[in-house]
Coordinates of C-alpha atoms in Angstrom, one line a residue:
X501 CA 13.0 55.1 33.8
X502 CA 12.9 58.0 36.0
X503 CA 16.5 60.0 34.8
X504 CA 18.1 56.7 35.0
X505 CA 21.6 58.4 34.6
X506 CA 21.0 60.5 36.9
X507 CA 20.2 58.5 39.9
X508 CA 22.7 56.1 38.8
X509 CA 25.1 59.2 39.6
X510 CA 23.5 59.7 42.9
X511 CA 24.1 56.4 44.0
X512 CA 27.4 56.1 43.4
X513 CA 27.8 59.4 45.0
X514 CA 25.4 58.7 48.2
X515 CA 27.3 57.7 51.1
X516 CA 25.4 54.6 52.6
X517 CA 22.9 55.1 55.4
X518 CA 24.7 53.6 58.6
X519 CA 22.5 51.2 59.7
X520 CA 24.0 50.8 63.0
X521 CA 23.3 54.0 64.2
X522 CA 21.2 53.9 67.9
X523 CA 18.9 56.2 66.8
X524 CA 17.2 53.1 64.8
X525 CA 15.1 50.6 66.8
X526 CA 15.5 47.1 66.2
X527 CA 12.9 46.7 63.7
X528 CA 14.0 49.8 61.9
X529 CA 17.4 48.2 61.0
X530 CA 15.7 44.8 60.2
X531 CA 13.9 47.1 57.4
X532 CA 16.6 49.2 56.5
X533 CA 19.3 45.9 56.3
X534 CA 16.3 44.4 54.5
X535 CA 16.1 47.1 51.6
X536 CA 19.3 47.1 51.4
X537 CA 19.3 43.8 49.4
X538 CA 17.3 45.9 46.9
X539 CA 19.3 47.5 44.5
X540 CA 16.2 50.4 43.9
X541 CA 15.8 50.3 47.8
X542 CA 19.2 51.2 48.7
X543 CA 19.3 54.3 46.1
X544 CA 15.7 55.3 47.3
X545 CA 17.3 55.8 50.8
X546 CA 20.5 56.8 49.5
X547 CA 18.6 59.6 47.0
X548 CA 16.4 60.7 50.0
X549 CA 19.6 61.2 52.3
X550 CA 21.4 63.4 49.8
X551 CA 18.4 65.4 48.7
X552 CA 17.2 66.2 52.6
X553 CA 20.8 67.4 53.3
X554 CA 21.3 69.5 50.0
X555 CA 18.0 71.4 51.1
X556 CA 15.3 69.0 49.1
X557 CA 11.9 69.4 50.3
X558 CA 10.6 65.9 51.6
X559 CA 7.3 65.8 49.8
X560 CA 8.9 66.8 46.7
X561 CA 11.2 63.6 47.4
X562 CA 7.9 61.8 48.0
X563 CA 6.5 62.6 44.8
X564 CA 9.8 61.4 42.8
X565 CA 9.9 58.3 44.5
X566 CA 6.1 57.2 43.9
X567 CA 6.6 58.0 40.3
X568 CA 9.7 55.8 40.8
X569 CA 7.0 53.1 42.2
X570 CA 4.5 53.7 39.4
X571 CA 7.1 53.5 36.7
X572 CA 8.4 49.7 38.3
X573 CA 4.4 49.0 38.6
X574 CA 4.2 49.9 35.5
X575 CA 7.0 47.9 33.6
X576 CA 5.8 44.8 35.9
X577 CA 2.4 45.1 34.2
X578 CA 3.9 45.2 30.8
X579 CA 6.2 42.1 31.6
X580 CA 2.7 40.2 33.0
X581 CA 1.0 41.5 29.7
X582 CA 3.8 40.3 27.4
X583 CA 3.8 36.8 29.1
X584 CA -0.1 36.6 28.9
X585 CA 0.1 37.8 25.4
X586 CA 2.8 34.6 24.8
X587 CA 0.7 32.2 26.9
X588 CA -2.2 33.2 24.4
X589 CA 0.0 32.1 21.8
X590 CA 1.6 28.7 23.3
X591 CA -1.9 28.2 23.9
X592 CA -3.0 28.8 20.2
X593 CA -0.2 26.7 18.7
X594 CA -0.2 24.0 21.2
X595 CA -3.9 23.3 20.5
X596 CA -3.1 23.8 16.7
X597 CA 0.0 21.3 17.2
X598 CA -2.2 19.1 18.8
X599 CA -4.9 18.6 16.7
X600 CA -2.7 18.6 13.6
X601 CA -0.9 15.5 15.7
X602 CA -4.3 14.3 15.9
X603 CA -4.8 14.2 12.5
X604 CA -1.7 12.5 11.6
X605 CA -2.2 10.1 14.2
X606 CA -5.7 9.1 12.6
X607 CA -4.2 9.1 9.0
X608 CA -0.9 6.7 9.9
X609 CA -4.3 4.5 11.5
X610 CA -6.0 4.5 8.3
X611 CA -3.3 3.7 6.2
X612 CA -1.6 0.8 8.3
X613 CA -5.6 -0.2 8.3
X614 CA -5.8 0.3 4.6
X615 CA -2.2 -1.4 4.2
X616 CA -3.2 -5.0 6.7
X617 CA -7.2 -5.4 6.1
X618 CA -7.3 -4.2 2.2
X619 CA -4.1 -4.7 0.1
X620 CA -2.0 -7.7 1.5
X621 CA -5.6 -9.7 1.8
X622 CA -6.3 -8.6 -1.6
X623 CA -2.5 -9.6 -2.8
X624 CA -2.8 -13.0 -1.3
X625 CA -6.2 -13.3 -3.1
X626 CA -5.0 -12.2 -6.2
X627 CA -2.1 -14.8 -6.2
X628 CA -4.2 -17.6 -5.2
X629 CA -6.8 -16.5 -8.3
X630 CA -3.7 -16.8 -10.6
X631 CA -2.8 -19.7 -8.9
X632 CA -6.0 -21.6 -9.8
X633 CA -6.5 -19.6 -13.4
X634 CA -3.3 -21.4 -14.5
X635 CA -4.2 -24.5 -12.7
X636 CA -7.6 -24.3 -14.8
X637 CA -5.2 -23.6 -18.0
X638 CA -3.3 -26.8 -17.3
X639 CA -6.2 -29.4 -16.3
X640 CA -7.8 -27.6 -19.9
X641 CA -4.7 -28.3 -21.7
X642 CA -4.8 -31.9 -20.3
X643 CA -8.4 -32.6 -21.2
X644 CA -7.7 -31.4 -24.8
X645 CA -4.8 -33.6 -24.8
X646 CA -6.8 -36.7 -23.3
X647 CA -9.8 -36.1 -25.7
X648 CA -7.4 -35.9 -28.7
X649 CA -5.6 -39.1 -28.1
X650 CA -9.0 -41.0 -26.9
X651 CA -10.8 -39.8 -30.5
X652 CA -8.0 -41.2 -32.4
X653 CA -8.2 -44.3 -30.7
X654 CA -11.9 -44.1 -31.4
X655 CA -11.5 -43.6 -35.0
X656 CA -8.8 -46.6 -35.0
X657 CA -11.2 -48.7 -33.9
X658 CA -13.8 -47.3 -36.2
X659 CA -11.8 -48.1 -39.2
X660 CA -10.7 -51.5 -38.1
X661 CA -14.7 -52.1 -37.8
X662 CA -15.3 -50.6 -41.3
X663 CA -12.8 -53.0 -42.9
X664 CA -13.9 -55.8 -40.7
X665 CA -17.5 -55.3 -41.5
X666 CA -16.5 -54.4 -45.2
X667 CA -14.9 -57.7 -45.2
X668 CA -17.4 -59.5 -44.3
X669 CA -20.3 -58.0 -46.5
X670 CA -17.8 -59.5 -49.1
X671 CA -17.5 -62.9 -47.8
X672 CA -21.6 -62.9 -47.4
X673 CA -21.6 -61.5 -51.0
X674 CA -19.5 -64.4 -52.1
X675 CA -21.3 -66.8 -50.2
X676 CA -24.5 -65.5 -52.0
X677 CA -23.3 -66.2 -55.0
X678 CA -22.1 -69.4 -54.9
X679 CA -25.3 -70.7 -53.4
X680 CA -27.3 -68.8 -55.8
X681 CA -25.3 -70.9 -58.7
X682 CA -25.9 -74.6 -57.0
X683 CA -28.2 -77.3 -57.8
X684 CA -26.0 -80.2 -57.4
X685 CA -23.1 -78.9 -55.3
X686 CA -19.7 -80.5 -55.5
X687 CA -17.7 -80.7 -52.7
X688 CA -15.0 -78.3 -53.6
X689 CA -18.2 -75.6 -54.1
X690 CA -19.2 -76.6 -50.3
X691 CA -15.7 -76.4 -49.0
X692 CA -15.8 -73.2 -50.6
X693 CA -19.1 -72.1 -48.7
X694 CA -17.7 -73.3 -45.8
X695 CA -14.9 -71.8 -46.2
X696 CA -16.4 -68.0 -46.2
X697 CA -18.4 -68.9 -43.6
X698 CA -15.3 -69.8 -41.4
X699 CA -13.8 -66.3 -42.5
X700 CA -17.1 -64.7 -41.4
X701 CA -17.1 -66.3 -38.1
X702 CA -13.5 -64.9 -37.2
X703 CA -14.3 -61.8 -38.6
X704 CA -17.2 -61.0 -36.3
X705 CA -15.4 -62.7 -33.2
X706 CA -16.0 -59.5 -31.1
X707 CA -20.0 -59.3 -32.3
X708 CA -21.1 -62.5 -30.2
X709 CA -24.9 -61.5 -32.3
X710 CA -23.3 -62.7 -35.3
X711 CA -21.1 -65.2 -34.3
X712 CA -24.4 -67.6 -33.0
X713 CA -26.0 -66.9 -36.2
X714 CA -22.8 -67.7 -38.6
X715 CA -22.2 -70.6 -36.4
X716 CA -26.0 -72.1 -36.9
X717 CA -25.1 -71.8 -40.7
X718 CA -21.9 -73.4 -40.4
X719 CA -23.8 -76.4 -39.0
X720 CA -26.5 -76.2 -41.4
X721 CA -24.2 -76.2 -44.1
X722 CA -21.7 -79.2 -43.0
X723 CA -25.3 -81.4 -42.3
X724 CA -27.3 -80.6 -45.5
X725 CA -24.1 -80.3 -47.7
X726 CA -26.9 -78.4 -49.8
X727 CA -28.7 -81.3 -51.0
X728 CA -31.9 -80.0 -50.0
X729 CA -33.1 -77.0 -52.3
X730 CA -35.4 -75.9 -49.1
X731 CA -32.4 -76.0 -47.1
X732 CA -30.2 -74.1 -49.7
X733 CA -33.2 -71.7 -50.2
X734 CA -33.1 -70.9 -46.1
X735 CA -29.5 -70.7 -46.0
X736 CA -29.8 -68.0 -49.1
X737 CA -32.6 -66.5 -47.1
X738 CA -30.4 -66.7 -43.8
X739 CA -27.2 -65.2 -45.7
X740 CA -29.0 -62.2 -46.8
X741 CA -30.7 -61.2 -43.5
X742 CA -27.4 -61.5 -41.9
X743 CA -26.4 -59.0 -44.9
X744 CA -28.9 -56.7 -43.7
X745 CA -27.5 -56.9 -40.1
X746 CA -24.0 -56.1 -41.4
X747 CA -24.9 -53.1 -43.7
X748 CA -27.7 -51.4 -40.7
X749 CA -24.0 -52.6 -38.4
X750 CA -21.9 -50.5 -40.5
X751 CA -24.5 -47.6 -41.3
X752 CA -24.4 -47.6 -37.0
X753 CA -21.3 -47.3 -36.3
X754 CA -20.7 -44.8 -39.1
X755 CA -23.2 -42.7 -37.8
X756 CA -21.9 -43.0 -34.2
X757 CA -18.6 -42.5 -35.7
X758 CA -19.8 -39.1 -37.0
X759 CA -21.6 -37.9 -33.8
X760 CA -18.3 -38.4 -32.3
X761 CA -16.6 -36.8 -34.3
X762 CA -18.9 -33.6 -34.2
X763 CA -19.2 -33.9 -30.4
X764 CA -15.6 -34.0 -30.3
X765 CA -14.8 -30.8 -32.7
X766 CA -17.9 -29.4 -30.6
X767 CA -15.5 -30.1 -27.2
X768 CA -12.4 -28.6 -29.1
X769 CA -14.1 -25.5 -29.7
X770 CA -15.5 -25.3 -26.4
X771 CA -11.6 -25.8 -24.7
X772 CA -10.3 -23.6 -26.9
X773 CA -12.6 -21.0 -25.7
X774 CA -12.5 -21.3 -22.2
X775 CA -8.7 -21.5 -22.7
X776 CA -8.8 -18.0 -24.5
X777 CA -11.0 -16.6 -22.0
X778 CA -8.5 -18.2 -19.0
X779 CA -5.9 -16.6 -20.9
X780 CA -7.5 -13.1 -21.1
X781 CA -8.4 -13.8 -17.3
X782 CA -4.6 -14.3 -16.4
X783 CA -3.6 -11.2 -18.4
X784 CA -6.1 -9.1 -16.1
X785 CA -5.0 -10.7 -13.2
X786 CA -1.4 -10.1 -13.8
X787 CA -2.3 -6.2 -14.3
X788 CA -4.4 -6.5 -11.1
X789 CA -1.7 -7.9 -9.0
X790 CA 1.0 -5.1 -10.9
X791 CA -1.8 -2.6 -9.4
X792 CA -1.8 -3.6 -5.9
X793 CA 1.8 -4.2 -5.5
X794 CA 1.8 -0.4 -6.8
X795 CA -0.7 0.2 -4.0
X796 CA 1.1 -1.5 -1.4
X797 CA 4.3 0.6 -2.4
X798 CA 2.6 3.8 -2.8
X799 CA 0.9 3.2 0.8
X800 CA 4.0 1.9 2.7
X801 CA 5.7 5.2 1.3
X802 CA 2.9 7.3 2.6
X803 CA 3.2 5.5 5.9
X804 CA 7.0 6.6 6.0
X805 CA 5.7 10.1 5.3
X806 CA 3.4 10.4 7.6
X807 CA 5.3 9.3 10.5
X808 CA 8.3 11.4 9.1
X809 CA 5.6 14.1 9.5
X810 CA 4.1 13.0 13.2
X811 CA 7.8 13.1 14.0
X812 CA 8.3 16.7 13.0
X813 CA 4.5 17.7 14.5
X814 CA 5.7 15.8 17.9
X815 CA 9.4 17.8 17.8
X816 CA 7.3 21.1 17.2
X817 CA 5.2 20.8 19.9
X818 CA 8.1 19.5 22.4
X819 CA 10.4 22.6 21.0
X820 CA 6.8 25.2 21.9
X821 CA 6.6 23.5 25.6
X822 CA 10.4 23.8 26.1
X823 CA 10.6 27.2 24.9
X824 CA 7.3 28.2 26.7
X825 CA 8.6 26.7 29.8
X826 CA 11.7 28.8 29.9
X827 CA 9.7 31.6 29.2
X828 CA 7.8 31.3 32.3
X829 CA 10.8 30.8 34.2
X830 CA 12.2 34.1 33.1
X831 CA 8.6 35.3 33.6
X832 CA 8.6 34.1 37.2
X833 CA 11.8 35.5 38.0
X834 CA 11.4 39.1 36.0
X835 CA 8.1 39.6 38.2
X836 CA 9.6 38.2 41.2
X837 CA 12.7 40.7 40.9
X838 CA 10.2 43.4 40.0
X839 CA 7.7 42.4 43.2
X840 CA 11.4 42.5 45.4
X841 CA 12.8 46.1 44.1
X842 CA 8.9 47.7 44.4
X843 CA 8.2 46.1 48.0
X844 CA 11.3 47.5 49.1
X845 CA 10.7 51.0 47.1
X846 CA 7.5 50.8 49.5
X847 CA 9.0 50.1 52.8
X848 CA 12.0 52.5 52.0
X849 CA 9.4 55.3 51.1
X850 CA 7.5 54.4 54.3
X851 CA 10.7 54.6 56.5
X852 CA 12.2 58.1 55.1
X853 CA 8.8 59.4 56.1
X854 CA 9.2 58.7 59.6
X855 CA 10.8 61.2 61.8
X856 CA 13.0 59.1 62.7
X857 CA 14.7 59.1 58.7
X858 CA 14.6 63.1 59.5
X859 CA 16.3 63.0 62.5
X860 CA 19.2 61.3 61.4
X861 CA 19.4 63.1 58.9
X862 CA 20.1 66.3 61.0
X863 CA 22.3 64.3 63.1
X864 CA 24.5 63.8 60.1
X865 CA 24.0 67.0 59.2
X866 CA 25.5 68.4 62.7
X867 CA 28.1 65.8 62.7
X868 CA 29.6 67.1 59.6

């Protein structure tokens, strides 16, 4: 500033301008009470009053006060460079802020996306696939269980046919033998036949086939009492065809028995496999669901991260507009103090130039 300290001096040695004094017109005093309220004003017309009545040459005053002027021009055009240079850079970081806000914004989306439409759909499908695996284990388990109690009821049954067939290949055999020995029967030997016969017929109770034809024999032998040879010969011929029933009976059953048997250790094998493979199916389920619930942690803590990090994006950008915004206050004041002290420089500059200035001047002069 133009020899700061000195003018400073000067103006607290000046002795104010009476603006009262009638050689002012009206709108001279408006001017002179207006530049007044101007600190640089006031001195300008203070400066110029001392320096006309120590002998100062007026255009020499002129020329100090423009450069006055020019240096206040000149600061104000720094202070407007220095706020557009900071608007240029509230402009850069808000823009910056806000894209970076964008961002987060559009990755908080894609994980609470990722979170509701991928993992919790994929944990609830995951539990209800472990759900059914072990269901599947259980109802395999059951079948097992089922088949394994239903074959040994089969093979019950299959050896209480064996001895029931066994026992009565033995009473035919017996039978056979007997007849094969008579010619003149007594009755003890056709009690005897009848007998076996009788133990035959309960013995094939549930095998109605059998039970006609033992029955037709019964009545053959209580009506001949084997007196006729060609009778006895028939009833031989009879036993031993129903002995041939029995034995292909028992070969049957023996060989259904067996196909059971290898159709059932066929369906053990085949549970026990798809038990094993339900097994192994639960264990990489269980490691699935230990994944996602990893997921689902690992993305809720991104989520609290990224808003944590919105947060601090969103308090960035509110701290840049508050401190911008004072900065343009104090901007808008510094330029409007500026645009007051160099108007008035102006008008004061414009009024000592008058005669008027010069005249009073001399009056003061001769007054003294």
């Amino acid at each position: 500033m133009l020899k700061l300290t000195l003018c400073v001096l000067l103006v607290l040695g000046a002795t104010a301008i009476n603006v009262q004094s009638s050689i002012w017109t009206n709108r001279d005093q408006k001017a002179l009470a207006e530049i007044h309220t101007s600190g640089w004003g006031k001195f300008i017309l203070n400066y110029a009053e001392l320096h006309m009545q120590t002998g100062g040459i007026l255009s020499e005053l002129n020329s100090e006060i423009e450069k006055l002027v020019g240096e206040l021009e000149e600061e104000l055009a720094g202070v407007h460079h220095e706020f557009n240079r900071r608007t240029d850079v509230h402009n850069r970081e808000v823009s910056r802020l806000e894209q970076e806000i964008q961002d987060k914004e559009r990755e908080i989306f894609n994980a609470h996306d990722f979170y509701d439409n991928v993992l919790i759909p994929q944990r609830d499908r995951f539990a209800n696939q472990l759900e059914q695996l072990k269901e599947n284990i259980a109802q395999n388990r059951q079948t097992l269980e089922q088949a394994t109690v239903q074959r040994a009821n089969d093979h019950e049954t299959f050896e209480a046919q064996v001895v029931e067939h066994n026992d009565v290949l033995s009473a035919i055999d017996e039978c056979l033998q007997l007849l094969n020995t008579l010619e003149a029967p007594s009755l003890v030997q056709i009690k005897k036949v009848q007998k076996n016969l009788n133990k035959i017929q309960n013995s094939l109770k549930k095998h109605s086939q059998f039970q006609i034809f033992v029955k037709v024999l019964l009545e053959i032998t209580v009506e001949s009492n084997f007196a006729d040879q060609g009778a006895l010969r028939d009833i031989v011929v009879a036993f031993n065809n129903l002995r041939v029933e029995m034995v292909d009976s028992l070969n049957q059953i023996t060989a259904d028995e067996a196909e059971a048997v290898a159709d059932f250790n066929a369906q053990v094998i085949q549970l026990n496999q798809e038990h094993a493979e339900f097994q192994r199916a639960v264990v990489v389920k269980n490691a699935e669901i230990e994944a996602n619930a990893t997921k689902i942690e690992q993305t809720l803590d991104l989520i609290d991260e990224l808003d944590a990090d919105l947060a601090t994006l969103n308090g960035q950008l509110q701290a840049e507009n508050d401190d911008y915004a004072f900065a343009t206050d104090v901007y808008n004041a510094t330029v409007a103090e500026y645009n007051k002290e160099i108007n008035a420089a102006n008008q004061a500059l414009e009024l000592l130039n008058q005669p008027r200035f010069q005249d009073y001047v001399k009056s003061q002069l001769k007054g003294a």
